[in-house]
mmCIF file of C-alpha atoms in Angstrom:
data_model
loop_
_atom_site.group_PDB
_atom_site.id
_atom_site.type_symbol
_atom_site.label_atom_id
_atom_site.label_comp_id
_atom_site.label_asym_id
_atom_site.label_seq_id
_atom_site.Cartn_x
_atom_site.Cartn_y
_atom_site.Cartn_z
ATOM 1 C CA MET A 1 -68.813 -48.772 17.531
ATOM 2 C CA ALA A 2 -70.196 -50.034 14.192
ATOM 3 C CA ARG A 3 -68.802 -46.975 12.445
ATOM 4 C CA GLU A 4 -65.382 -47.619 14.023
ATOM 5 C CA THR A 5 -65.437 -51.248 12.871
ATOM 6 C CA TYR A 6 -66.421 -50.207 9.353
ATOM 7 C CA SER A 7 -63.666 -47.616 9.179
ATOM 8 C CA SER A 8 -61.095 -50.136 10.463
ATOM 9 C CA THR A 9 -62.233 -52.718 7.917
ATOM 10 C CA HIS A 10 -62.341 -50.148 5.123
ATOM 11 C CA SER A 11 -58.932 -48.777 6.095
ATOM 12 C CA SER A 12 -57.502 -52.296 6.205
ATOM 13 C CA SER A 13 -58.784 -53.153 2.718
ATOM 14 C CA THR A 14 -57.465 -49.853 1.368
ATOM 15 C CA GLN A 15 -54.055 -50.555 2.915
ATOM 16 C CA SER A 16 -54.112 -54.058 1.474
ATOM 17 C CA GLY A 17 -54.743 -52.647 -2.009
ATOM 18 C CA SER A 18 -51.954 -50.134 -1.520
ATOM 19 C CA ALA A 19 -49.602 -52.902 -0.400
ATOM 20 C CA GLN A 20 -50.451 -54.951 -3.493
ATOM 21 C CA GLU A 21 -49.763 -51.944 -5.709
ATOM 22 C CA SER A 22 -46.402 -51.479 -3.995
ATOM 23 C CA VAL A 23 -45.513 -55.136 -4.467
ATOM 24 C CA ASP A 24 -46.503 -54.923 -8.132
ATOM 25 C CA GLN A 25 -44.366 -51.806 -8.566
ATOM 26 C CA VAL A 26 -41.358 -53.454 -6.889
ATOM 27 C CA MET A 27 -41.742 -56.525 -9.089
ATOM 28 C CA LYS A 28 -41.990 -54.323 -12.195
ATOM 29 C CA GLU A 29 -38.793 -52.496 -11.226
ATOM 30 C CA PHE A 30 -36.917 -55.750 -10.637
ATOM 31 C CA ARG A 31 -38.124 -57.236 -13.943
ATOM 32 C CA SER A 32 -36.889 -54.104 -15.683
ATOM 33 C CA LEU A 33 -33.578 -54.374 -13.843
ATOM 34 C CA ALA A 34 -33.246 -58.045 -14.791
ATOM 35 C CA ALA A 35 -33.950 -57.173 -18.435
ATOM 36 C CA SER A 36 -31.226 -54.525 -18.319
ATOM 37 C CA PHE A 37 -28.745 -57.015 -16.887
ATOM 38 C CA ASP A 38 -29.726 -59.601 -19.508
ATOM 39 C CA GLU A 39 -29.121 -57.022 -22.225
ATOM 40 C CA LEU A 40 -25.807 -56.090 -20.616
ATOM 41 C CA LEU A 41 -24.690 -59.722 -20.527
ATOM 42 C CA ALA A 42 -25.896 -60.368 -24.071
ATOM 43 C CA SER A 43 -23.836 -57.477 -25.377
ATOM 44 C CA GLY A 44 -20.566 -58.917 -24.054
ATOM 45 C CA GLY A 45 -18.798 -58.281 -27.352
ATOM 46 C CA ALA A 46 -20.337 -54.836 -27.902
ATOM 47 C CA GLY A 47 -18.288 -51.678 -28.005
ATOM 48 C CA THR A 48 -17.169 -49.856 -24.896
ATOM 49 C CA GLU A 49 -19.639 -47.028 -25.481
ATOM 50 C CA LYS A 50 -22.628 -49.386 -25.690
ATOM 51 C CA LEU A 51 -21.401 -51.296 -22.643
ATOM 52 C CA ALA A 52 -21.088 -48.082 -20.620
ATOM 53 C CA GLN A 53 -24.585 -47.008 -21.679
ATOM 54 C CA LEU A 54 -26.080 -50.359 -20.659
ATOM 55 C CA ARG A 55 -24.208 -50.282 -17.357
ATOM 56 C CA ASP A 56 -25.546 -46.773 -16.635
ATOM 57 C CA GLN A 57 -29.107 -47.900 -17.473
ATOM 58 C CA ALA A 58 -28.772 -50.904 -15.176
ATOM 59 C CA ALA A 59 -27.386 -48.739 -12.364
ATOM 60 C CA GLU A 60 -30.279 -46.272 -12.739
ATOM 61 C CA LYS A 61 -32.872 -49.050 -12.697
ATOM 62 C CA LEU A 62 -31.236 -50.561 -9.612
ATOM 63 C CA LYS A 63 -31.393 -47.163 -7.909
ATOM 64 C CA GLN A 64 -35.101 -46.861 -8.780
ATOM 65 C CA ALA A 65 -35.819 -50.389 -7.561
ATOM 66 C CA ARG A 66 -34.079 -49.699 -4.255
ATOM 67 C CA GLU A 67 -36.085 -46.508 -3.821
ATOM 68 C CA VAL A 68 -39.387 -48.283 -4.532
ATOM 69 C CA PHE A 69 -38.458 -51.138 -2.197
ATOM 70 C CA GLY A 70 -37.483 -48.641 0.526
ATOM 71 C CA ASN A 71 -40.847 -46.901 0.191
ATOM 72 C CA PHE A 72 -42.616 -50.255 0.358
ATOM 73 C CA GLU A 73 -40.626 -51.242 3.436
ATOM 74 C CA ARG A 74 -41.385 -47.965 5.233
ATOM 75 C CA GLY A 75 -45.091 -48.219 4.369
ATOM 76 C CA THR A 76 -45.290 -51.811 5.557
ATOM 77 C CA LEU A 77 -43.518 -50.951 8.792
ATOM 78 C CA GLN A 78 -45.905 -48.048 9.401
ATOM 79 C CA ARG A 79 -48.945 -50.266 8.766
ATOM 80 C CA ALA A 80 -47.578 -52.882 11.194
ATOM 81 C CA LYS A 81 -47.110 -50.178 13.839
ATOM 82 C CA ASP A 82 -50.677 -48.952 13.227
ATOM 83 C CA VAL A 83 -52.078 -52.479 13.619
ATOM 84 C CA ALA A 84 -50.087 -53.001 16.830
ATOM 85 C CA SER A 85 -51.302 -49.662 18.191
ATOM 86 C CA LYS A 86 -54.947 -50.436 17.350
ATOM 87 C CA SER A 87 -54.616 -53.911 18.874
ATOM 88 C CA ASP A 88 -53.159 -52.431 22.053
ATOM 89 C CA GLU A 89 -55.952 -49.864 22.192
ATOM 90 C CA TYR A 90 -58.588 -52.578 21.686
ATOM 91 C CA VAL A 91 -57.130 -54.762 24.450
ATOM 92 C CA HIS A 92 -57.100 -51.807 26.851
ATOM 93 C CA THR A 93 -60.667 -50.887 25.922
ATOM 94 C CA ASN A 94 -62.005 -54.481 26.028
ATOM 95 C CA PRO A 95 -59.769 -56.480 28.386
ATOM 96 C CA TRP A 96 -62.232 -59.306 29.052
ATOM 97 C CA THR A 97 -62.866 -59.852 25.374
ATOM 98 C CA ALA A 98 -59.127 -60.106 24.834
ATOM 99 C CA VAL A 99 -58.802 -62.578 27.727
ATOM 100 C CA GLY A 100 -61.663 -64.660 26.293
ATOM 101 C CA LEU A 101 -60.047 -64.656 22.878
ATOM 102 C CA GLY A 102 -56.732 -65.758 24.375
ATOM 103 C CA VAL A 103 -58.423 -68.579 26.294
ATOM 104 C CA GLY A 104 -60.287 -69.704 23.170
ATOM 105 C CA VAL A 105 -57.157 -69.728 21.013
ATOM 106 C CA GLY A 106 -55.245 -71.553 23.744
ATOM 107 C CA PHE A 107 -58.005 -74.139 24.023
ATOM 108 C CA LEU A 108 -58.032 -74.734 20.255
ATOM 109 C CA LEU A 109 -54.242 -75.029 20.127
ATOM 110 C CA GLY A 110 -54.395 -77.485 23.039
ATOM 111 C CA LEU A 111 -56.910 -79.610 21.141
ATOM 112 C CA LEU A 112 -54.763 -79.618 18.024
ATOM 113 C CA VAL A 113 -51.578 -80.500 19.902
ATOM 114 C CA SER A 114 -53.234 -83.258 21.949
ATOM 115 C CA ARG A 115 -54.434 -85.033 18.788
ATOM 116 C CA ARG A 116 -50.895 -85.643 17.588
#
Protein backbone atom coordinates (compact mmCIF):
# COMPACT_ATOMS: atom_id res chain seq x y z
CA MET A 1 0.00 0.00 0.00
CA ALA A 2 2.82 2.43 0.88
CA ARG A 3 4.49 1.72 -2.45
CA GLU A 4 1.20 2.42 -4.26
CA THR A 5 0.79 5.73 -2.41
CA TYR A 6 4.36 6.72 -3.23
CA SER A 7 3.92 5.88 -6.90
CA SER A 8 0.64 7.84 -7.04
CA THR A 9 2.26 10.84 -5.36
CA HIS A 10 5.35 10.59 -7.54
CA SER A 11 3.25 10.18 -10.68
CA SER A 12 1.12 13.17 -9.69
CA SER A 13 4.15 15.42 -9.17
CA THR A 14 5.64 14.28 -12.47
CA GLN A 15 2.36 15.04 -14.25
CA SER A 16 2.21 18.42 -12.55
CA GLY A 17 5.70 19.25 -13.85
CA SER A 18 4.71 18.09 -17.31
CA ALA A 19 1.59 20.24 -17.19
CA GLN A 20 3.65 23.28 -16.19
CA GLU A 21 6.03 22.64 -19.08
CA SER A 22 3.07 22.44 -21.45
CA VAL A 23 1.62 25.68 -20.13
CA ASP A 24 5.01 27.37 -20.50
CA GLN A 25 5.30 26.09 -24.07
CA VAL A 26 1.79 27.32 -24.95
CA MET A 27 2.56 30.73 -23.46
CA LYS A 28 5.84 30.89 -25.41
CA GLU A 29 4.02 30.08 -28.65
CA PHE A 30 1.38 32.74 -28.03
CA ARG A 31 4.00 35.37 -27.14
CA SER A 32 5.77 34.55 -30.39
CA LEU A 33 2.48 34.79 -32.26
CA ALA A 34 1.69 38.14 -30.64
CA ALA A 35 5.14 39.43 -31.60
CA SER A 36 4.52 38.36 -35.20
CA PHE A 37 1.19 40.17 -35.25
CA ASP A 38 2.77 43.28 -33.71
CA GLU A 39 5.43 43.22 -36.42
CA LEU A 40 2.74 42.72 -39.06
CA LEU A 41 0.75 45.69 -37.77
CA ALA A 42 3.86 47.86 -37.44
CA SER A 43 4.76 47.24 -41.06
CA GLY A 44 1.46 48.62 -42.36
CA GLY A 45 3.22 50.72 -44.98
CA ALA A 46 5.72 48.01 -45.97
CA GLY A 47 5.81 46.48 -49.40
CA THR A 48 3.51 43.69 -50.47
CA GLU A 49 6.32 41.13 -50.39
CA LYS A 50 7.26 41.95 -46.79
CA LEU A 51 3.60 41.95 -45.78
CA ALA A 52 3.05 38.51 -47.34
CA GLN A 53 6.15 37.16 -45.58
CA LEU A 54 4.99 38.48 -42.20
CA ARG A 55 1.50 37.11 -42.78
CA ASP A 56 2.95 33.67 -43.60
CA GLN A 57 5.12 33.76 -40.45
CA ALA A 58 2.11 34.70 -38.33
CA ALA A 59 0.01 31.93 -39.88
CA GLU A 60 2.76 29.37 -39.21
CA LYS A 61 3.14 30.47 -35.60
CA LEU A 62 -0.63 30.30 -35.12
CA LYS A 63 -0.60 26.76 -36.52
CA GLN A 64 2.19 25.79 -34.10
CA ALA A 65 0.39 27.39 -31.16
CA ARG A 66 -2.82 25.52 -31.98
CA GLU A 67 -0.90 22.25 -32.19
CA VAL A 68 0.80 22.83 -28.83
CA PHE A 69 -2.50 23.84 -27.23
CA GLY A 70 -4.19 20.74 -28.69
CA ASN A 71 -1.47 18.52 -27.22
CA PHE A 72 -1.85 20.26 -23.87
CA GLU A 73 -5.62 19.83 -23.97
CA ARG A 74 -5.38 16.11 -24.81
CA GLY A 75 -2.79 15.54 -22.07
CA THR A 76 -4.88 17.38 -19.49
CA LEU A 77 -7.98 15.44 -20.47
CA GLN A 78 -6.09 12.15 -20.17
CA ARG A 79 -4.75 13.10 -16.72
CA ALA A 80 -8.28 14.03 -15.58
CA LYS A 81 -9.56 10.65 -16.79
CA ASP A 82 -6.71 8.90 -14.94
CA VAL A 83 -7.51 10.75 -11.71
CA ALA A 84 -11.22 9.91 -12.05
CA SER A 85 -10.38 6.25 -12.69
CA LYS A 86 -8.03 6.07 -9.68
CA SER A 87 -10.62 7.80 -7.49
CA ASP A 88 -13.28 5.33 -8.60
CA GLU A 89 -10.94 2.43 -7.92
CA TYR A 90 -10.10 3.80 -4.46
CA VAL A 91 -13.77 4.25 -3.55
CA HIS A 92 -14.54 0.68 -4.64
CA THR A 93 -11.56 -0.66 -2.70
CA ASN A 94 -12.20 1.44 0.45
CA PRO A 95 -15.93 2.25 0.55
CA TRP A 96 -16.11 3.07 4.26
CA THR A 97 -13.18 5.44 4.06
CA ALA A 98 -14.90 7.22 1.20
CA VAL A 99 -18.16 7.42 3.19
CA GLY A 100 -16.26 8.80 6.20
CA LEU A 101 -14.56 11.38 4.02
CA GLY A 102 -17.90 12.43 2.54
CA VAL A 103 -19.45 12.76 6.00
CA GLY A 104 -16.47 14.80 7.23
CA VAL A 105 -16.56 17.17 4.26
CA GLY A 106 -20.32 17.53 4.61
CA PHE A 107 -19.96 18.30 8.31
CA LEU A 108 -17.31 20.96 7.64
CA LEU A 109 -19.39 22.55 4.88
CA GLY A 110 -22.39 22.56 7.23
CA LEU A 111 -20.35 24.37 9.87
CA LEU A 112 -19.17 26.96 7.38
CA VAL A 113 -22.65 27.58 5.97
CA SER A 114 -24.29 27.80 9.41
CA ARG A 115 -21.88 30.56 10.50
CA ARG A 116 -23.13 32.93 7.82
